[in-house]
Amino acid sequence: MPREVIYTDQLMRPIAHFSHASRIDNLIHVGASAGVFPDLRLAGEAPGRVDMEAQTRRMFANLKTTLDLLGGQMSDVVRLKAYVADTRDIPKYLAIYAEEFPGLRPAHSVVGSWDFPLPQAAVEIDTTAIVGGQARATPAGAMVAGEWHHATALPIGSNGGADRQVAATLQNLKTMLEDAGFGLGDVCNLHVAIADIRDYDLVVDAFTRFFGDRFPTWTVVGAPLERPEFCIGIESVAIKGGGQVISSELSPHLPGRPAPAMLAGDTLFLSGQGTPDDADLSVDQQARAIWQRLHALIEAAGFPKDSLLRTNNVLTDWRDFQSFNRGYGPNVAKPYVPRATVVGALPDRRARVQTEGIAHRNGSHSKIVQVAPLVEQTGA
């Protein structure tokens, strides 16, 4: 059975190879949502002026529309990540976020992204929702929905340097897990934002000691954080019982290092792939090489090739956007899955692109929200 496509004219027409959202069972992944109208006009009344507040309100309106099309609502959101072009605008974003989530709040993170493909776009979000009204907040601030645990851990309570902040953030994550009856062995996926990518080796050492031989999949990006004093932020996804490490010849599992992929039930988490084997590869060649690894891991898990639910992508330079799409496009088929593409620093200075994703055993049967195709006009 092919993917079911839900067409809409209420959302922006994609400028690359992506749809707006996918749903499999009760799980919804919404790709990058921006404060834009269907005709690609950014919200705001003053010509030439970036209106952060107007864009943020429109962005959340677009999120509500997308969720509604897939049978979800804002109270189903369990994870939300905001990317802000100018970190001075973060307080404006947070004020509106608080209005949109006055009660139950998802696991929430805010990072900088240094602009977007749409000129003068100020903010974007990507979102995960679990439909059915089962989500609940824990006293420690995580979100639990059935067997799933979503958390954002920050260096709250630490005033030290990077080493102390990393240790405090990991301890805060452990507390959030234990508070909900989960353990480190249940963690399947981590997104790690580092304010200074030069701290990468320090972070790797700390995580290796912390997780030991249960190091889950991870994606690491250098980006500004919600507060200027923060050195690190961690997004975590845990599933009761944890997962099984999946590797391939192209992405072997090295002792004490993150899992290339992790299979938990019918869900496959794919670590960020980005380190090039050849420093001279162009951006589109790097993107194609990354997809070879992703396809090999999906195959190693026994999943169909078209089982992806979403991807997240990082570029180091927006001037590479078109070249990236030339490498990305041939590896995905219509109807495209949702994605987010942002700018950040990467651990390997040779790497100019990084891609990670989530797949599902039955992902080829998912529902997809995308803009209705244009109808060709013919003369009389």
PDB file of C-alpha atoms in Angstrom, residues 59-242:
ATOM      1  CA  MET A  59       4.522  29.762  12.271  1.00  0.00           C
ATOM      2  CA  PHE A  60       2.442  28.353  15.126  1.00  0.00           C
ATOM      3  CA  ALA A  61      -0.729  28.828  13.038  1.00  0.00           C
ATOM      4  CA  ASN A  62       0.900  26.756  10.292  1.00  0.00           C
ATOM      5  CA  LEU A  63       1.835  24.097  12.836  1.00  0.00           C
ATOM      6  CA  LYS A  64      -1.772  23.903  14.031  1.00  0.00           C
ATOM      7  CA  THR A  65      -2.977  23.545  10.428  1.00  0.00           C
ATOM      8  CA  THR A  66      -0.489  20.741   9.752  1.00  0.00           C
ATOM      9  CA  LEU A  67      -1.379  18.821  12.905  1.00  0.00           C
ATOM     10  CA  ASP A  68      -5.084  19.198  12.217  1.00  0.00           C
ATOM     11  CA  LEU A  69      -4.685  17.709   8.736  1.00  0.00           C
ATOM     12  CA  LEU A  70      -3.203  14.598  10.343  1.00  0.00           C
ATOM     13  CA  GLY A  71      -5.709  14.357  13.185  1.00  0.00           C
ATOM     14  CA  GLY A  72      -3.491  15.948  15.809  1.00  0.00           C
ATOM     15  CA  GLN A  73      -3.562  19.060  17.968  1.00  0.00           C
ATOM     16  CA  MET A  74      -1.167  21.232  19.927  1.00  0.00           C
ATOM     17  CA  SER A  75      -1.728  19.262  23.133  1.00  0.00           C
ATOM     18  CA  ASP A  76      -0.296  16.195  21.347  1.00  0.00           C
ATOM     19  CA  VAL A  77       3.103  17.864  20.807  1.00  0.00           C
ATOM     20  CA  VAL A  78       5.798  16.089  22.817  1.00  0.00           C
ATOM     21  CA  ARG A  79       8.904  17.676  21.309  1.00  0.00           C
ATOM     22  CA  LEU A  80       9.513  21.060  19.720  1.00  0.00           C
ATOM     23  CA  LYS A  81      12.779  22.579  18.514  1.00  0.00           C
ATOM     24  CA  ALA A  82      13.068  26.224  17.497  1.00  0.00           C
ATOM     25  CA  TYR A  83      15.781  27.676  15.284  1.00  0.00           C
ATOM     26  CA  VAL A  84      16.198  31.444  15.585  1.00  0.00           C
ATOM     27  CA  ALA A  85      18.240  33.479  13.095  1.00  0.00           C
ATOM     28  CA  ASP A  86      19.039  36.311  15.526  1.00  0.00           C
ATOM     29  CA  THR A  87      19.464  35.115  19.101  1.00  0.00           C
ATOM     30  CA  ARG A  88      18.450  38.571  20.339  1.00  0.00           C
ATOM     31  CA  ASP A  89      14.935  37.610  19.208  1.00  0.00           C
ATOM     32  CA  ILE A  90      14.743  34.556  21.484  1.00  0.00           C
ATOM     33  CA  PRO A  91      12.804  36.416  24.246  1.00  0.00           C
ATOM     34  CA  LYS A  92      10.140  37.432  21.694  1.00  0.00           C
ATOM     35  CA  TYR A  93       9.836  33.849  20.525  1.00  0.00           C
ATOM     36  CA  LEU A  94       9.646  32.486  24.084  1.00  0.00           C
ATOM     37  CA  ALA A  95       6.848  34.885  25.037  1.00  0.00           C
ATOM     38  CA  ILE A  96       4.668  33.657  22.175  1.00  0.00           C
ATOM     39  CA  TYR A  97       5.645  30.033  22.782  1.00  0.00           C
ATOM     40  CA  ALA A  98       4.342  30.414  26.352  1.00  0.00           C
ATOM     41  CA  GLU A  99       1.020  31.684  24.974  1.00  0.00           C
ATOM     42  CA  GLU A 100       0.721  28.736  22.586  1.00  0.00           C
ATOM     43  CA  PHE A 101       1.488  26.187  25.321  1.00  0.00           C
ATOM     44  CA  PRO A 102      -0.100  27.665  28.461  1.00  0.00           C
ATOM     45  CA  GLY A 103      -0.448  24.305  30.199  1.00  0.00           C
ATOM     46  CA  LEU A 104       1.203  21.080  29.088  1.00  0.00           C
ATOM     47  CA  ARG A 105       4.520  21.980  27.453  1.00  0.00           C
ATOM     48  CA  PRO A 106       6.603  19.715  25.232  1.00  0.00           C
ATOM     49  CA  ALA A 107      10.300  18.968  25.575  1.00  0.00           C
ATOM     50  CA  HIS A 108      11.559  22.225  24.125  1.00  0.00           C
ATOM     51  CA  SER A 109      14.907  23.472  22.847  1.00  0.00           C
ATOM     52  CA  VAL A 110      16.008  26.725  21.210  1.00  0.00           C
ATOM     53  CA  VAL A 111      19.146  27.131  19.107  1.00  0.00           C
ATOM     54  CA  GLY A 112      20.514  29.636  16.624  1.00  0.00           C
ATOM     55  CA  SER A 113      20.733  28.906  12.892  1.00  0.00           C
ATOM     56  CA  TRP A 114      22.286  31.976  11.215  1.00  0.00           C
ATOM     57  CA  ASP A 115      19.532  32.644   8.682  1.00  0.00           C
ATOM     58  CA  PHE A 116      17.391  30.375   6.466  1.00  0.00           C
ATOM     59  CA  PRO A 117      16.913  29.633   2.741  1.00  0.00           C
ATOM     60  CA  LEU A 118      13.981  32.074   2.657  1.00  0.00           C
ATOM     61  CA  PRO A 119      15.519  35.568   2.872  1.00  0.00           C
ATOM     62  CA  GLN A 120      14.521  37.428   6.058  1.00  0.00           C
ATOM     63  CA  ALA A 121      12.959  34.364   7.687  1.00  0.00           C
ATOM     64  CA  ALA A 122      13.490  34.843  11.421  1.00  0.00           C
ATOM     65  CA  VAL A 123      12.436  31.538  12.985  1.00  0.00           C
ATOM     66  CA  GLU A 124      11.554  27.919  12.195  1.00  0.00           C
ATOM     67  CA  ILE A 125      10.463  24.918  14.259  1.00  0.00           C
ATOM     68  CA  ASP A 126      10.386  21.188  13.778  1.00  0.00           C
ATOM     69  CA  THR A 127       8.011  19.128  15.846  1.00  0.00           C
ATOM     70  CA  THR A 128       7.046  15.668  17.045  1.00  0.00           C
ATOM     71  CA  ALA A 129       3.535  14.815  18.239  1.00  0.00           C
ATOM     72  CA  ILE A 130       1.972  11.647  19.623  1.00  0.00           C
ATOM     73  CA  VAL A 131      -1.769  11.636  19.022  1.00  0.00           C
ATOM     74  CA  GLY A 132      -4.227  10.311  21.547  1.00  0.00           C
ATOM     75  CA  GLY A 133      -4.118  12.519  24.606  1.00  0.00           C
ATOM     76  CA  GLN A 134      -1.664  10.219  26.408  1.00  0.00           C
ATOM     77  CA  ALA A 135       1.183  12.735  26.801  1.00  0.00           C
ATOM     78  CA  ARG A 136       1.968  13.869  30.325  1.00  0.00           C
ATOM     79  CA  ALA A 137       4.614  16.111  31.832  1.00  0.00           C
ATOM     80  CA  THR A 138       6.841  14.737  34.584  1.00  0.00           C
ATOM     81  CA  PRO A 139       7.841  16.777  37.656  1.00  0.00           C
ATOM     82  CA  ALA A 140      11.393  16.993  36.260  1.00  0.00           C
ATOM     83  CA  GLY A 141      10.147  18.574  33.022  1.00  0.00           C
ATOM     84  CA  ALA A 142      10.164  15.713  30.513  1.00  0.00           C
ATOM     85  CA  MET A 143       7.256  14.481  28.368  1.00  0.00           C
ATOM     86  CA  VAL A 144       6.093  10.871  28.556  1.00  0.00           C
ATOM     87  CA  ALA A 145       3.631   9.329  26.114  1.00  0.00           C
ATOM     88  CA  GLY A 146       3.155   5.616  26.514  1.00  0.00           C
ATOM     89  CA  GLU A 147       6.566   3.945  26.138  1.00  0.00           C
ATOM     90  CA  TRP A 148       8.204   7.148  24.832  1.00  0.00           C
ATOM     91  CA  HIS A 149      10.160   9.708  26.865  1.00  0.00           C
ATOM     92  CA  HIS A 150      11.202  13.068  25.367  1.00  0.00           C
ATOM     93  CA  ALA A 151      13.456  15.408  27.311  1.00  0.00           C
ATOM     94  CA  THR A 152      15.578  18.512  26.861  1.00  0.00           C
ATOM     95  CA  ALA A 153      18.454  18.708  29.332  1.00  0.00           C
ATOM     96  CA  LEU A 154      20.333  21.961  29.934  1.00  0.00           C
ATOM     97  CA  PRO A 155      23.199  22.919  32.277  1.00  0.00           C
ATOM     98  CA  ILE A 156      20.822  24.274  34.893  1.00  0.00           C
ATOM     99  CA  GLY A 157      22.555  24.496  38.253  1.00  0.00           C
ATOM    100  CA  SER A 158      26.077  24.779  36.873  1.00  0.00           C
ATOM    101  CA  ASN A 159      28.075  28.015  36.772  1.00  0.00           C
ATOM    102  CA  GLY A 160      31.344  26.444  35.701  1.00  0.00           C
ATOM    103  CA  GLY A 161      33.136  25.984  32.398  1.00  0.00           C
ATOM    104  CA  ALA A 162      32.300  23.578  29.611  1.00  0.00           C
ATOM    105  CA  ASP A 163      33.426  20.455  31.482  1.00  0.00           C
ATOM    106  CA  ARG A 164      31.206  21.215  34.477  1.00  0.00           C
ATOM    107  CA  GLN A 165      28.273  22.216  32.284  1.00  0.00           C
ATOM    108  CA  VAL A 166      28.482  18.978  30.291  1.00  0.00           C
ATOM    109  CA  ALA A 167      28.598  16.921  33.503  1.00  0.00           C
ATOM    110  CA  ALA A 168      25.649  18.852  34.990  1.00  0.00           C
ATOM    111  CA  THR A 169      23.586  18.483  31.813  1.00  0.00           C
ATOM    112  CA  LEU A 170      24.151  14.732  31.682  1.00  0.00           C
ATOM    113  CA  GLN A 171      23.212  14.428  35.343  1.00  0.00           C
ATOM    114  CA  ASN A 172      20.053  16.487  34.708  1.00  0.00           C
ATOM    115  CA  LEU A 173      19.169  14.118  31.865  1.00  0.00           C
ATOM    116  CA  LYS A 174      19.638  11.110  34.130  1.00  0.00           C
ATOM    117  CA  THR A 175      17.368  12.693  36.741  1.00  0.00           C
ATOM    118  CA  MET A 176      14.674  13.378  34.136  1.00  0.00           C
ATOM    119  CA  LEU A 177      14.799   9.767  32.978  1.00  0.00           C
ATOM    120  CA  GLU A 178      14.740   8.227  36.466  1.00  0.00           C
ATOM    121  CA  ASP A 179      11.929  10.561  37.528  1.00  0.00           C
ATOM    122  CA  ALA A 180       9.723   8.898  34.896  1.00  0.00           C
ATOM    123  CA  GLY A 181      10.897   5.344  35.493  1.00  0.00           C
ATOM    124  CA  PHE A 182      13.355   5.244  32.575  1.00  0.00           C
ATOM    125  CA  GLY A 183      17.096   4.510  32.589  1.00  0.00           C
ATOM    126  CA  LEU A 184      20.128   5.343  30.492  1.00  0.00           C
ATOM    127  CA  GLY A 185      19.746   2.031  28.688  1.00  0.00           C
ATOM    128  CA  ASP A 186      16.372   3.207  27.367  1.00  0.00           C
ATOM    129  CA  VAL A 187      17.856   6.199  25.535  1.00  0.00           C
ATOM    130  CA  CYS A 188      17.812   5.639  21.773  1.00  0.00           C
ATOM    131  CA  ASN A 189      18.650   9.020  20.283  1.00  0.00           C
ATOM    132  CA  LEU A 190      20.429  12.228  21.282  1.00  0.00           C
ATOM    133  CA  HIS A 191      20.639  15.648  19.626  1.00  0.00           C
ATOM    134  CA  VAL A 192      23.518  17.619  21.107  1.00  0.00           C
ATOM    135  CA  ALA A 193      24.016  21.354  20.530  1.00  0.00           C
ATOM    136  CA  ILE A 194      27.404  22.789  21.507  1.00  0.00           C
ATOM    137  CA  ALA A 195      27.903  26.534  21.692  1.00  0.00           C
ATOM    138  CA  ASP A 196      31.600  26.182  20.766  1.00  0.00           C
ATOM    139  CA  ILE A 197      32.313  23.240  18.469  1.00  0.00           C
ATOM    140  CA  ARG A 198      35.903  23.253  19.743  1.00  0.00           C
ATOM    141  CA  ASP A 199      34.487  21.575  22.872  1.00  0.00           C
ATOM    142  CA  TYR A 200      33.550  18.516  20.801  1.00  0.00           C
ATOM    143  CA  ASP A 201      36.328  16.235  22.087  1.00  0.00           C
ATOM    144  CA  LEU A 202      35.478  17.152  25.679  1.00  0.00           C
ATOM    145  CA  VAL A 203      31.824  16.306  24.999  1.00  0.00           C
ATOM    146  CA  VAL A 204      32.690  12.966  23.365  1.00  0.00           C
ATOM    147  CA  ASP A 205      34.825  11.940  26.342  1.00  0.00           C
ATOM    148  CA  ALA A 206      32.117  12.872  28.845  1.00  0.00           C
ATOM    149  CA  PHE A 207      29.362  11.057  26.936  1.00  0.00           C
ATOM    150  CA  THR A 208      31.538   7.965  26.482  1.00  0.00           C
ATOM    151  CA  ARG A 209      32.142   7.738  30.225  1.00  0.00           C
ATOM    152  CA  PHE A 210      28.469   8.431  30.946  1.00  0.00           C
ATOM    153  CA  PHE A 211      26.844   5.937  28.555  1.00  0.00           C
ATOM    154  CA  GLY A 212      29.616   3.327  28.355  1.00  0.00           C
ATOM    155  CA  ASP A 213      28.658   0.456  26.065  1.00  0.00           C
ATOM    156  CA  ARG A 214      25.077   1.768  25.841  1.00  0.00           C
ATOM    157  CA  PHE A 215      25.971   4.858  23.801  1.00  0.00           C
ATOM    158  CA  PRO A 216      22.859   5.563  21.664  1.00  0.00           C
ATOM    159  CA  THR A 217      22.663   7.285  18.295  1.00  0.00           C
ATOM    160  CA  TRP A 218      23.494  10.963  18.271  1.00  0.00           C
ATOM    161  CA  THR A 219      23.752  14.084  16.151  1.00  0.00           C
ATOM    162  CA  VAL A 220      26.069  16.938  17.148  1.00  0.00           C
ATOM    163  CA  VAL A 221      25.838  20.526  15.892  1.00  0.00           C
ATOM    164  CA  GLY A 222      27.653  23.690  16.887  1.00  0.00           C
ATOM    165  CA  ALA A 223      25.109  26.476  17.396  1.00  0.00           C
ATOM    166  CA  PRO A 224      24.195  29.314  19.779  1.00  0.00           C
ATOM    167  CA  LEU A 225      21.971  28.185  22.638  1.00  0.00           C
ATOM    168  CA  GLU A 226      18.926  29.618  24.388  1.00  0.00           C
ATOM    169  CA  ARG A 227      21.068  31.479  26.930  1.00  0.00           C
ATOM    170  CA  PRO A 228      24.494  32.932  26.135  1.00  0.00           C
ATOM    171  CA  GLU A 229      26.004  31.338  29.234  1.00  0.00           C
ATOM    172  CA  PHE A 230      24.994  27.814  28.171  1.00  0.00           C
ATOM    173  CA  CYS A 231      27.717  25.642  26.610  1.00  0.00           C
ATOM    174  CA  ILE A 232      25.552  22.604  25.780  1.00  0.00           C
ATOM    175  CA  GLY A 233      21.997  21.380  25.343  1.00  0.00           C
ATOM    176  CA  ILE A 234      20.796  17.785  24.935  1.00  0.00           C
ATOM    177  CA  GLU A 235      17.580  16.498  23.367  1.00  0.00           C
ATOM    178  CA  SER A 236      16.860  12.888  24.282  1.00  0.00           C
ATOM    179  CA  VAL A 237      14.410  10.281  23.034  1.00  0.00           C
ATOM    180  CA  ALA A 238      14.051   7.139  25.148  1.00  0.00           C
ATOM    181  CA  ILE A 239      11.819   4.115  24.600  1.00  0.00           C
ATOM    182  CA  LYS A 240      11.112   1.538  27.300  1.00  0.00           C
ATOM    183  CA  GLY A 241      13.469  -1.388  26.829  1.00  0.00           C
ATOM    184  CA  GLY A 242      15.925   0.607  24.737  1.00  0.00           C
TER     185      GLY A 242
END
